[in-house]
Short mmCIF file of C-alpha atoms in Angstrom, two decimals:
data_model
loop_
_atom_site.label_atom_id
_atom_site.label_comp_id
_atom_site.label_asym_id
_atom_site.label_seq_id
_atom_site.Cartn_x
_atom_site.Cartn_y
_atom_site.Cartn_z
CA MET S 769 -1.08 -71.14 5.10
CA THR S 770 -0.57 -74.74 6.32
CA LYS S 771 -3.32 -77.15 5.31
CA ARG S 772 -4.69 -79.45 8.00
CA VAL S 773 -6.08 -82.99 7.81
CA LEU S 774 -7.57 -85.05 10.62
CA PHE S 775 -7.73 -88.84 10.45
CA THR S 776 -10.01 -91.18 12.35
CA GLY S 777 -10.72 -94.90 12.41
CA GLY S 778 -10.06 -97.80 14.73
CA GLY S 779 -11.15 -100.89 16.53
CA SER S 780 -9.08 -103.21 14.34
CA ALA S 781 -5.90 -103.01 12.29
CA GLY S 782 -8.02 -102.95 9.13
CA HIS S 783 -9.62 -99.70 10.25
CA VAL S 784 -6.22 -98.06 10.57
CA SER S 785 -4.06 -99.46 7.74
CA VAL S 786 -5.20 -97.04 5.02
CA ASN S 787 -4.60 -94.13 7.38
CA VAL S 788 -1.10 -95.50 8.01
CA ALA S 789 -0.53 -95.58 4.24
CA LEU S 790 -1.72 -92.00 3.67
CA ILE S 791 -0.27 -90.13 6.65
CA PRO S 792 3.39 -90.13 5.47
CA ARG S 793 2.45 -88.61 2.09
CA PHE S 794 0.41 -85.84 3.68
CA HIS S 795 3.39 -85.18 5.96
CA GLU S 796 5.75 -85.04 2.98
CA ASN S 797 3.38 -82.57 1.32
CA GLY S 798 3.58 -80.24 4.31
CA TRP S 799 0.16 -80.84 5.86
CA SER S 800 -0.47 -80.58 9.58
CA ILE S 801 -1.91 -83.93 10.71
CA SER S 802 -3.89 -85.02 13.75
CA TYR S 803 -5.72 -88.22 14.71
CA ILE S 804 -8.81 -89.04 16.75
CA GLY S 805 -9.20 -92.59 18.05
CA SER S 806 -10.29 -94.43 21.16
CA HIS S 807 -8.40 -94.22 24.42
CA ASP S 808 -7.06 -97.77 24.35
CA GLY S 809 -7.76 -99.27 20.90
CA ILE S 810 -5.22 -100.77 18.52
CA GLU S 811 -5.23 -97.50 16.57
CA LYS S 812 -3.54 -95.68 19.44
CA GLU S 813 -0.61 -98.07 19.45
CA MET S 814 -0.29 -98.09 15.66
CA ILE S 815 -0.40 -94.32 15.22
CA THR S 816 1.69 -93.21 18.21
CA LYS S 817 4.33 -95.85 17.54
CA GLN S 818 4.82 -94.96 13.89
CA PHE S 819 4.18 -91.22 13.72
CA SER S 820 5.74 -89.07 16.41
CA TYR S 821 4.65 -85.95 14.49
CA VAL S 822 0.92 -86.79 14.69
CA PRO S 823 -0.95 -85.61 17.83
CA TYR S 824 -3.26 -88.41 18.99
CA HIS S 825 -6.56 -87.55 20.69
CA GLY S 826 -8.51 -90.24 22.51
CA ILE S 827 -12.27 -89.89 22.85
CA SER S 828 -15.13 -91.81 24.44
CA SER S 829 -16.91 -94.20 22.09
CA GLY S 830 -19.43 -97.00 22.39
CA LYS S 831 -19.25 -100.29 20.57
CA LEU S 832 -21.86 -100.85 17.86
CA ARG S 833 -23.39 -104.25 18.56
CA ARG S 834 -25.81 -106.29 16.47
CA TYR S 835 -26.75 -108.40 19.49
CA PHE S 836 -28.42 -107.74 22.82
CA SER S 837 -26.24 -106.38 25.59
CA VAL S 838 -26.89 -104.22 28.63
CA LYS S 839 -24.18 -101.91 27.27
CA ASN S 840 -26.44 -101.12 24.32
CA PHE S 841 -28.35 -98.93 26.77
CA THR S 842 -25.30 -97.11 28.14
CA ASP S 843 -23.09 -96.81 25.08
CA PRO S 844 -25.25 -94.14 23.37
CA PHE S 845 -24.29 -91.82 26.23
CA ARG S 846 -20.63 -92.65 25.62
CA VAL S 847 -21.09 -91.87 21.94
CA LEU S 848 -22.73 -88.56 22.82
CA ALA S 849 -19.81 -87.73 25.10
CA GLY S 850 -17.46 -88.66 22.25
CA VAL S 851 -19.28 -86.31 19.88
CA MET S 852 -18.72 -83.38 22.20
CA GLN S 853 -15.08 -84.34 22.79
CA ALA S 854 -14.49 -84.71 19.04
CA PHE S 855 -16.21 -81.38 18.38
CA ARG S 856 -13.86 -79.60 20.78
CA ILE S 857 -10.82 -81.28 19.17
CA ILE S 858 -12.01 -80.33 15.68
CA LYS S 859 -12.52 -76.71 16.70
CA LYS S 860 -9.03 -76.69 18.19
CA GLU S 861 -7.23 -78.47 15.32
CA LYS S 862 -9.25 -76.66 12.61
CA PRO S 863 -8.84 -79.38 9.93
CA ASP S 864 -9.62 -78.49 6.32
CA VAL S 865 -10.78 -82.07 5.74
CA ILE S 866 -11.36 -85.27 7.74
CA PHE S 867 -10.61 -88.78 6.47
CA SER S 868 -12.36 -91.72 8.13
CA LYS S 869 -11.49 -95.40 7.72
CA GLY S 870 -14.44 -96.55 9.80
CA GLY S 871 -14.86 -98.47 13.01
CA PHE S 872 -17.05 -97.49 15.92
CA VAL S 873 -14.78 -94.65 17.07
CA SER S 874 -15.35 -92.80 13.79
CA VAL S 875 -19.11 -92.30 14.34
CA PRO S 876 -18.89 -89.51 16.97
CA VAL S 877 -16.08 -87.87 14.97
CA LEU S 878 -18.18 -87.66 11.82
CA LEU S 879 -21.20 -86.39 13.74
CA ALA S 880 -18.97 -83.68 15.20
CA ALA S 881 -17.56 -82.91 11.75
CA LYS S 882 -21.08 -82.27 10.48
CA MET S 883 -21.69 -79.91 13.38
CA ALA S 884 -18.40 -78.13 12.64
CA LYS S 885 -19.11 -78.04 8.87
CA VAL S 886 -15.86 -79.79 7.95
CA PRO S 887 -15.85 -81.91 4.75
CA VAL S 888 -15.45 -85.66 5.33
CA ALA S 889 -14.15 -88.51 3.16
CA ILE S 890 -14.99 -92.11 4.09
CA HIS S 891 -13.27 -95.26 2.83
CA GLU S 892 -15.26 -98.51 2.97
CA SER S 893 -13.21 -101.69 2.66
CA ASP S 894 -15.81 -104.45 2.46
CA VAL S 895 -18.34 -105.51 -0.17
CA THR S 896 -21.17 -104.27 2.05
CA PRO S 897 -20.68 -101.28 4.36
CA GLY S 898 -20.10 -101.88 8.04
CA LEU S 899 -22.52 -100.56 10.63
CA ALA S 900 -20.26 -97.63 11.56
CA ASN S 901 -20.00 -96.44 7.96
CA LYS S 902 -23.74 -96.95 7.43
CA LEU S 903 -24.36 -94.56 10.31
CA ALA S 904 -21.68 -92.15 9.07
CA MET S 905 -22.61 -92.07 5.36
CA PRO S 906 -25.20 -89.27 5.69
CA PHE S 907 -22.45 -87.01 7.05
CA ALA S 908 -19.88 -87.84 4.34
CA THR S 909 -18.95 -85.45 1.56
CA ARG S 910 -17.34 -88.24 -0.45
CA ILE S 911 -17.39 -92.03 -0.11
CA TYR S 912 -14.67 -94.29 -1.53
CA THR S 913 -15.11 -98.03 -1.89
CA THR S 914 -12.66 -100.88 -2.30
CA PHE S 915 -14.96 -103.24 -4.21
CA GLN S 916 -16.83 -102.19 -7.35
CA GLU S 917 -19.85 -104.15 -6.04
CA THR S 918 -20.10 -101.85 -3.03
CA LEU S 919 -21.26 -98.88 -5.12
CA GLN S 920 -24.75 -100.38 -5.34
CA HIS S 921 -25.09 -99.81 -1.58
CA MET S 922 -23.88 -96.20 -1.71
CA PRO S 923 -25.36 -92.83 -2.80
CA SER S 924 -24.36 -92.64 -6.47
CA ASP S 925 -23.72 -88.88 -6.52
CA ARG S 926 -21.07 -89.04 -3.76
CA SER S 927 -19.36 -92.41 -4.26
CA VAL S 928 -16.48 -93.77 -6.33
CA CYS S 929 -14.56 -97.06 -6.38
CA ALA S 930 -10.96 -96.29 -5.44
CA GLY S 931 -9.82 -99.84 -4.76
CA SER S 932 -7.55 -100.56 -1.82
CA ILE S 933 -4.87 -98.06 -0.85
CA ILE S 934 -1.70 -100.10 -0.37
CA ARG S 935 1.10 -98.78 1.80
CA GLU S 936 4.30 -98.32 -0.18
CA ASP S 937 6.61 -100.20 2.18
CA LEU S 938 4.94 -103.50 1.22
CA PHE S 939 6.55 -103.23 -2.21
CA LYS S 940 10.03 -102.78 -0.73
CA GLY S 941 10.57 -106.20 0.79
CA SER S 942 13.84 -108.09 0.47
CA ARG S 943 13.89 -111.87 0.12
CA ALA S 944 17.37 -111.97 1.64
CA GLU S 945 16.13 -110.00 4.65
CA GLY S 946 13.14 -112.32 4.94
CA GLU S 947 15.45 -115.32 5.00
CA ARG S 948 17.56 -113.63 7.69
CA ILE S 949 14.49 -112.89 9.83
CA THR S 950 13.09 -116.41 9.52
CA SER S 951 16.37 -118.35 9.34
CA LEU S 952 14.74 -120.20 6.44
CA LYS S 953 16.65 -121.00 3.26
CA PRO S 954 13.71 -122.54 1.46
CA ALA S 955 14.19 -124.77 -1.56
CA LYS S 956 10.44 -125.45 -1.43
CA PRO S 957 7.63 -122.92 -2.02
CA VAL S 958 6.91 -120.72 1.00
CA LEU S 959 3.41 -120.85 2.51
CA LEU S 960 2.52 -117.87 4.69
CA VAL S 961 -0.30 -118.51 7.17
CA MET S 962 -1.92 -115.57 8.96
CA GLY S 963 -5.18 -115.35 10.89
CA GLY S 964 -5.37 -111.62 11.55
CA SER S 965 -3.83 -109.43 14.23
CA LEU S 966 -5.21 -111.65 17.02
CA GLY S 967 -4.67 -114.94 15.24
CA ALA S 968 -7.29 -117.63 14.58
CA GLN S 969 -7.38 -120.64 16.84
CA GLY S 970 -9.06 -122.95 14.34
CA ILE S 971 -6.56 -122.15 11.59
CA ASN S 972 -3.63 -122.43 13.99
CA THR S 973 -4.74 -125.86 15.18
CA VAL S 974 -5.31 -127.28 11.69
CA VAL S 975 -1.96 -125.98 10.44
CA ARG S 976 -0.05 -127.46 13.37
CA ASN S 977 -1.83 -130.80 13.12
CA SER S 978 -1.01 -130.91 9.40
CA LEU S 979 2.62 -129.85 9.64
CA ASP S 980 4.25 -133.15 8.72
CA GLN S 981 2.29 -133.41 5.47
CA LEU S 982 2.61 -129.70 4.64
CA LEU S 983 6.37 -129.61 5.24
CA GLU S 984 6.88 -132.27 2.60
CA HIS S 985 5.94 -129.63 0.02
CA PHE S 986 6.34 -126.21 1.66
CA SER S 987 8.37 -124.08 4.02
CA ILE S 988 5.90 -122.41 6.38
CA ILE S 989 5.82 -118.96 7.99
CA HIS S 990 3.05 -118.94 10.60
CA LEU S 991 1.74 -115.64 11.99
CA CYS S 992 -0.30 -117.12 14.83
CA GLY S 993 -1.41 -114.10 16.86
CA LYS S 994 -0.43 -112.66 20.20
CA GLY S 995 -0.05 -115.31 22.88
CA ASN S 996 -0.64 -118.17 20.43
CA LYS S 997 2.86 -119.52 19.80
CA ALA S 998 3.22 -123.24 20.37
CA GLU S 999 6.22 -125.26 21.56
CA ILE S 1000 6.93 -126.71 18.13
CA GLN S 1001 10.32 -126.89 16.46
CA LYS S 1002 10.40 -128.42 13.01
CA GLU S 1003 12.76 -127.73 10.16
CA GLY S 1004 11.10 -125.46 7.63
CA TYR S 1005 8.54 -124.07 10.10
CA ILE S 1006 8.78 -120.70 11.83
CA GLN S 1007 6.23 -118.93 14.07
CA PHE S 1008 5.68 -115.26 14.88
CA GLU S 1009 2.94 -113.85 17.07
CA PHE S 1010 2.66 -110.60 15.12
CA VAL S 1011 4.91 -108.70 12.72
CA THR S 1012 5.00 -105.09 11.53
CA GLU S 1013 8.22 -103.87 9.92
CA GLU S 1014 9.14 -107.45 9.02
CA LEU S 1015 6.01 -108.12 6.95
CA PRO S 1016 7.23 -106.75 3.58
CA HIS S 1017 10.27 -109.03 3.75
CA LEU S 1018 8.20 -112.07 4.69
CA LEU S 1019 5.78 -111.38 1.83
CA GLU S 1020 8.62 -111.01 -0.64
CA MET S 1021 9.73 -114.58 0.04
CA THR S 1022 6.16 -115.92 0.10
CA ASP S 1023 4.66 -117.92 -2.78
CA LEU S 1024 1.19 -118.75 -1.39
CA VAL S 1025 -0.94 -117.31 1.43
CA VAL S 1026 -3.51 -118.77 3.80
CA SER S 1027 -5.49 -115.98 5.43
CA ARG S 1028 -8.73 -114.66 6.81
CA ALA S 1029 -10.58 -112.51 4.27
CA GLY S 1030 -10.26 -109.03 5.70
CA SER S 1031 -10.37 -106.59 2.80
CA ASN S 1032 -7.14 -104.71 3.45
CA SER S 1033 -5.06 -107.88 3.75
CA ILE S 1034 -6.45 -109.64 0.67
CA PHE S 1035 -5.97 -106.56 -1.50
CA GLU S 1036 -2.38 -106.34 -0.29
CA PHE S 1037 -1.87 -109.96 -1.40
CA LEU S 1038 -3.51 -109.12 -4.72
CA ALA S 1039 -1.21 -106.14 -5.26
CA LEU S 1040 1.80 -108.38 -4.56
CA LYS S 1041 0.42 -111.20 -6.80
CA LYS S 1042 0.21 -113.78 -3.98
CA PRO S 1043 -2.39 -116.50 -4.67
CA MET S 1044 -4.43 -117.12 -1.56
CA LEU S 1045 -6.58 -119.61 0.28
CA LEU S 1046 -9.16 -117.60 2.22
CA ILE S 1047 -10.84 -118.90 5.38
CA PRO S 1048 -13.34 -116.14 6.18
CA LEU S 1049 -14.84 -115.53 9.57
CA SER S 1050 -18.19 -117.29 9.81
CA LYS S 1051 -21.51 -115.47 10.11
CA GLU S 1052 -21.67 -116.69 13.69
CA SER S 1053 -18.47 -114.74 14.45
CA SER S 1054 -19.07 -111.68 12.27
CA ARG S 1055 -21.61 -109.88 10.10
CA GLY S 1056 -20.53 -112.04 7.14
CA ASP S 1057 -18.43 -109.39 5.39
CA GLN S 1058 -15.39 -111.65 5.04
CA ILE S 1059 -17.48 -114.28 3.28
CA LEU S 1060 -18.57 -111.70 0.70
CA ASN S 1061 -14.98 -110.48 0.31
CA ALA S 1062 -13.78 -114.04 -0.27
CA ASN S 1063 -16.58 -114.80 -2.73
CA SER S 1064 -15.61 -111.76 -4.81
CA PHE S 1065 -11.98 -112.86 -5.00
CA VAL S 1066 -12.92 -116.45 -5.85
CA GLN S 1067 -15.19 -115.24 -8.67
CA GLN S 1068 -12.36 -113.14 -10.09
CA GLY S 1069 -9.95 -116.08 -9.92
CA PHE S 1070 -7.62 -114.62 -7.29
CA ALA S 1071 -8.29 -117.10 -4.50
CA LEU S 1072 -9.78 -120.33 -3.23
CA LYS S 1073 -12.17 -120.34 -0.27
CA LEU S 1074 -12.64 -122.79 2.57
CA GLU S 1075 -15.54 -122.13 4.94
CA GLU S 1076 -14.64 -122.27 8.62
CA SER S 1077 -17.39 -124.84 9.19
CA GLU S 1078 -15.67 -127.11 6.65
CA LEU S 1079 -12.15 -126.65 8.03
CA THR S 1080 -10.54 -130.00 8.84
CA GLU S 1081 -7.01 -131.29 8.41
CA GLU S 1082 -8.08 -133.23 5.32
CA SER S 1083 -9.97 -130.36 3.67
CA PHE S 1084 -7.16 -127.93 4.49
CA ILE S 1085 -4.41 -130.06 2.97
CA THR S 1086 -6.52 -130.82 -0.10
CA THR S 1087 -7.31 -127.14 -0.72
CA VAL S 1088 -3.71 -126.03 -0.18
CA ARG S 1089 -2.64 -128.53 -2.83
CA GLN S 1090 -5.31 -127.15 -5.17
CA LEU S 1091 -3.95 -123.67 -4.51
CA ARG S 1092 -0.45 -124.79 -5.43
CA ASP S 1093 -1.75 -126.38 -8.64
CA GLN S 1094 -3.65 -123.22 -9.65
CA GLN S 1095 -0.92 -120.78 -8.60
CA TRP S 1096 0.17 -119.51 -11.98
CA THR S 1097 -3.34 -119.23 -13.37
CA MET S 1098 -4.19 -117.03 -10.38
CA VAL S 1099 -1.08 -114.90 -10.86
CA GLU S 1100 -2.02 -114.28 -14.49
CA LYS S 1101 -5.51 -113.14 -13.48
CA MET S 1102 -4.06 -110.92 -10.76
CA GLU S 1103 -1.83 -109.22 -13.30
CA ASN S 1104 -4.97 -108.21 -15.24
CA ALA S 1105 -6.90 -106.93 -12.21
CA PRO S 1106 -8.20 -103.32 -12.35
CA PRO S 1107 -5.71 -100.95 -10.69
CA SER S 1108 -6.52 -99.23 -7.41
CA PHE S 1109 -5.88 -95.56 -6.72
CA THR S 1110 -2.27 -94.83 -5.92
CA ILE S 1111 -1.43 -93.11 -2.66
CA ASP S 1112 -0.86 -89.86 -4.56
CA GLN S 1113 -4.26 -90.14 -6.25
CA MET S 1114 -5.99 -90.73 -2.93
CA VAL S 1115 -4.14 -87.86 -1.26
CA ASN S 1116 -5.11 -85.53 -4.11
CA GLU S 1117 -8.76 -86.61 -3.87
CA ILE S 1118 -8.86 -85.88 -0.15
CA ALA S 1119 -6.98 -82.59 -0.58
CA LEU S 1120 -9.51 -81.35 -3.12
CA LEU S 1121 -12.31 -81.78 -0.59
CA GLY S 1122 -10.45 -79.45 1.78
CA LYS S 1123 -10.27 -76.55 -0.64
#
């Protein structure tokens, strides 16, 4: 009898990336796979584009806000509608187990899973759990964390630190292909700058204003976000709005990374032994999770941190130079980092819940 797994998670690329890593292995193992996400979130594009064999079901979901909004009064009704929609999908798909990566769309799915008595596994990426996972935790059969520190916030009898689940294609990059994609033939170290799937205006501006000084020491690959490319042509500098299949090749030719501090991305850099300068989202722009993520990596010697409030051309150039000077010390510490679960280990963990 064919085993069935249902995935959920969305709202940002980080709430989908682990699902993207796990789905191909479940498919190879003969599982029937389905996905519940929002009607128009980034998860729909990521899943439908990459996995033609995965039925995608959109449901109604409300955004979980920590600030006042009139929609806070209407969104509970959208969540309730999403619960009923998810319940009907679960009864139709009959999954043996559900895996949730979080995000607001996962809350109605996990409520419906409890109603349908289907076991649920949750993966929490950040040092402290996000609001969606906080709401979903009571309905979870098993909770997996990325950071060891997160276990103190979780029920001890149902939680384990699995680390970050890294998709296998990231380890298959080709430097030659990266050079073809970028048209760079760098004799200098390569600095990869990325501000997340939507880019980061402050980072983009500082990098561009500092180009002349940076290009004396680095070749630069700049992932600037959709709609954020600038009319700049300088030797040794290349811009992309967003990359998908090209990323493993760009990372293979990269020596140092400047990035936000989203958990999935920084653990990918750790797995690839790429020293990083992290510029986390401020507390004014987020719940502060990226600051905690960055602090953890700084304490372990994997990264340097520059607060967004301190980001200037001078501080940026100074810290990038410090990163270059500490590169090999960071690589050595990365090589001794505790291993994360492999994809096969994570798949086996989830499969056991469905028995």
